[in-house]
């Protein structure tokens, strides 16, 4: 029985997300409109994923008087899971322009539904950074599970997973395998179908974002 209650998940509800998710789900949506909707939702996801970052204070001077200034007191690394994760990462970089970016290349085997790794490039500093792993789709959870395990092997200690649409099956897998990792998402859909696609979902995010179908 797949759980429907997840402790480690922030589900963001917002009218803009509802409208843009509808655009993303609609099979008739063309590439340009798909990219626009994904990027708008990604900004909201980024805002929530970053909202409890530690801050440091210091004194600044306005034209009027001295006051307290703030800066983020944590280095951030964004790690998109290729390809589809690239559609989310730019929005995080808008907020944290000096964030490092690591890349993990993996695709899901169509027969076995298991992830196949084909590339990794993780910058130095992963041990101490807040590492935001981004991928629009969490289906079986195999790709995210592999990505998080790999980053932990590299020393990552502060991990978050940012996703657009999650299946309950994938969330359950992450809660079992990575209870220390918080997930931020815009939708928890019904289930997976026999081909391990999210239902109702939006199809293959990477193909639709890059126009490869
Ligand atoms: C999709 C998606 C995730 C993965 C989710 O990638 O973007 O990475 O599948 O499935 P899982 O939770 O069952 O592992 P895909 O293999 O289609 O590669 P792509 O991003 O290059 O299109």
PDB file of C-alpha atoms and ligand atoms in Angstrom, residues 81-85 106-109 113 115 118 135-144 196 204-207, ligand 1:
ATOM      1  CA  UNK A  81      19.370  15.767 -12.901  1.00  0.00           C
ATOM      2  CA  UNK A  82      19.802  15.848 -16.691  1.00  0.00           C
ATOM      3  CA  UNK A  83      18.110  16.549 -18.808  1.00  0.00           C
ATOM      4  CA  UNK A  84      14.823  17.763 -17.419  1.00  0.00           C
ATOM      5  CA  UNK A  85      16.296  19.245 -14.243  1.00  0.00           C
ATOM      6  CA  UNK A 106      20.844   9.848 -15.892  1.00  0.00           C
ATOM      7  CA  UNK A 107      18.028   8.495 -17.957  1.00  0.00           C
ATOM      8  CA  UNK A 108      15.441   5.931 -17.060  1.00  0.00           C
ATOM      9  CA  UNK A 109      15.643   2.624 -18.933  1.00  0.00           C
ATOM     10  CA  UNK A 113      12.466   1.767 -15.314  1.00  0.00           C
ATOM     11  CA  UNK A 115      18.047   4.883 -13.810  1.00  0.00           C
ATOM     12  CA  UNK A 118      25.916   8.635 -17.918  1.00  0.00           C
ATOM     13  CA  UNK A 135      14.248  17.345 -11.319  1.00  0.00           C
ATOM     14  CA  UNK A 136      10.691  18.149 -12.444  1.00  0.00           C
ATOM     15  CA  UNK A 137       9.506  14.525 -12.206  1.00  0.00           C
ATOM     16  CA  UNK A 138       9.661  12.063  -9.303  1.00  0.00           C
ATOM     17  CA  UNK A 139       8.108   8.839 -10.608  1.00  0.00           C
ATOM     18  CA  UNK A 140       9.474   5.590  -9.111  1.00  0.00           C
ATOM     19  CA  UNK A 141      12.024   7.730  -7.296  1.00  0.00           C
ATOM     20  CA  UNK A 142      14.886   5.670  -8.706  1.00  0.00           C
ATOM     21  CA  UNK A 143      16.686   8.635 -10.286  1.00  0.00           C
ATOM     22  CA  UNK A 144      16.348  10.897  -7.240  1.00  0.00           C
ATOM     23  CA  UNK A 196       5.943   3.902 -14.501  1.00  0.00           C
ATOM     24  CA  UNK A 204       7.986  13.148 -20.282  1.00  0.00           C
ATOM     25  CA  UNK A 205       9.121  16.544 -18.977  1.00  0.00           C
ATOM     26  CA  UNK A 206      12.533  16.368 -20.673  1.00  0.00           C
ATOM     27  CA  UNK A 207      11.078  15.583 -24.098  1.00  0.00           C
TER      28      UNK A 207
HETATM   29  C1  LIG B   1      12.681  11.409 -16.184  1.00  0.00           C
HETATM   30  C2  LIG B   1      12.580  12.521 -15.143  1.00  0.00           C
HETATM   31  C3  LIG B   1      13.355  11.972 -13.988  1.00  0.00           C
HETATM   32  C4  LIG B   1      13.038  10.492 -14.062  1.00  0.00           C
HETATM   33  C5  LIG B   1      11.921  10.182 -13.113  1.00  0.00           C
HETATM   34  O1  LIG B   1      13.894  11.509 -16.861  1.00  0.00           O
HETATM   35  O2  LIG B   1      13.053  13.758 -15.600  1.00  0.00           O
HETATM   36  O3  LIG B   1      14.749  12.187 -14.090  1.00  0.00           O
HETATM   37  O4  LIG B   1      12.625  10.216 -15.409  1.00  0.00           O
HETATM   38  O5  LIG B   1      11.680   8.824 -13.066  1.00  0.00           O
HETATM   39  P1  LIG B   1      12.013   7.928 -11.786  1.00  0.00           P
HETATM   40  O6  LIG B   1      11.560   8.695 -10.582  1.00  0.00           O
HETATM   41  O7  LIG B   1      11.180   6.697 -12.039  1.00  0.00           O
HETATM   42  O8  LIG B   1      13.476   7.653 -11.797  1.00  0.00           O
HETATM   43  P2  LIG B   1      14.184  10.736 -18.231  1.00  0.00           P
HETATM   44  O9  LIG B   1      14.704   9.363 -18.003  1.00  0.00           O
HETATM   45  O10 LIG B   1      12.959  10.800 -19.105  1.00  0.00           O
HETATM   46  O11 LIG B   1      15.371  11.584 -18.830  1.00  0.00           O
HETATM   47  P3  LIG B   1      15.335  13.047 -19.467  1.00  0.00           P
HETATM   48  O12 LIG B   1      15.237  14.017 -18.323  1.00  0.00           O
HETATM   49  O13 LIG B   1      16.628  13.123 -20.184  1.00  0.00           O
HETATM   50  O14 LIG B   1      14.134  13.145 -20.392  1.00  0.00           O
END
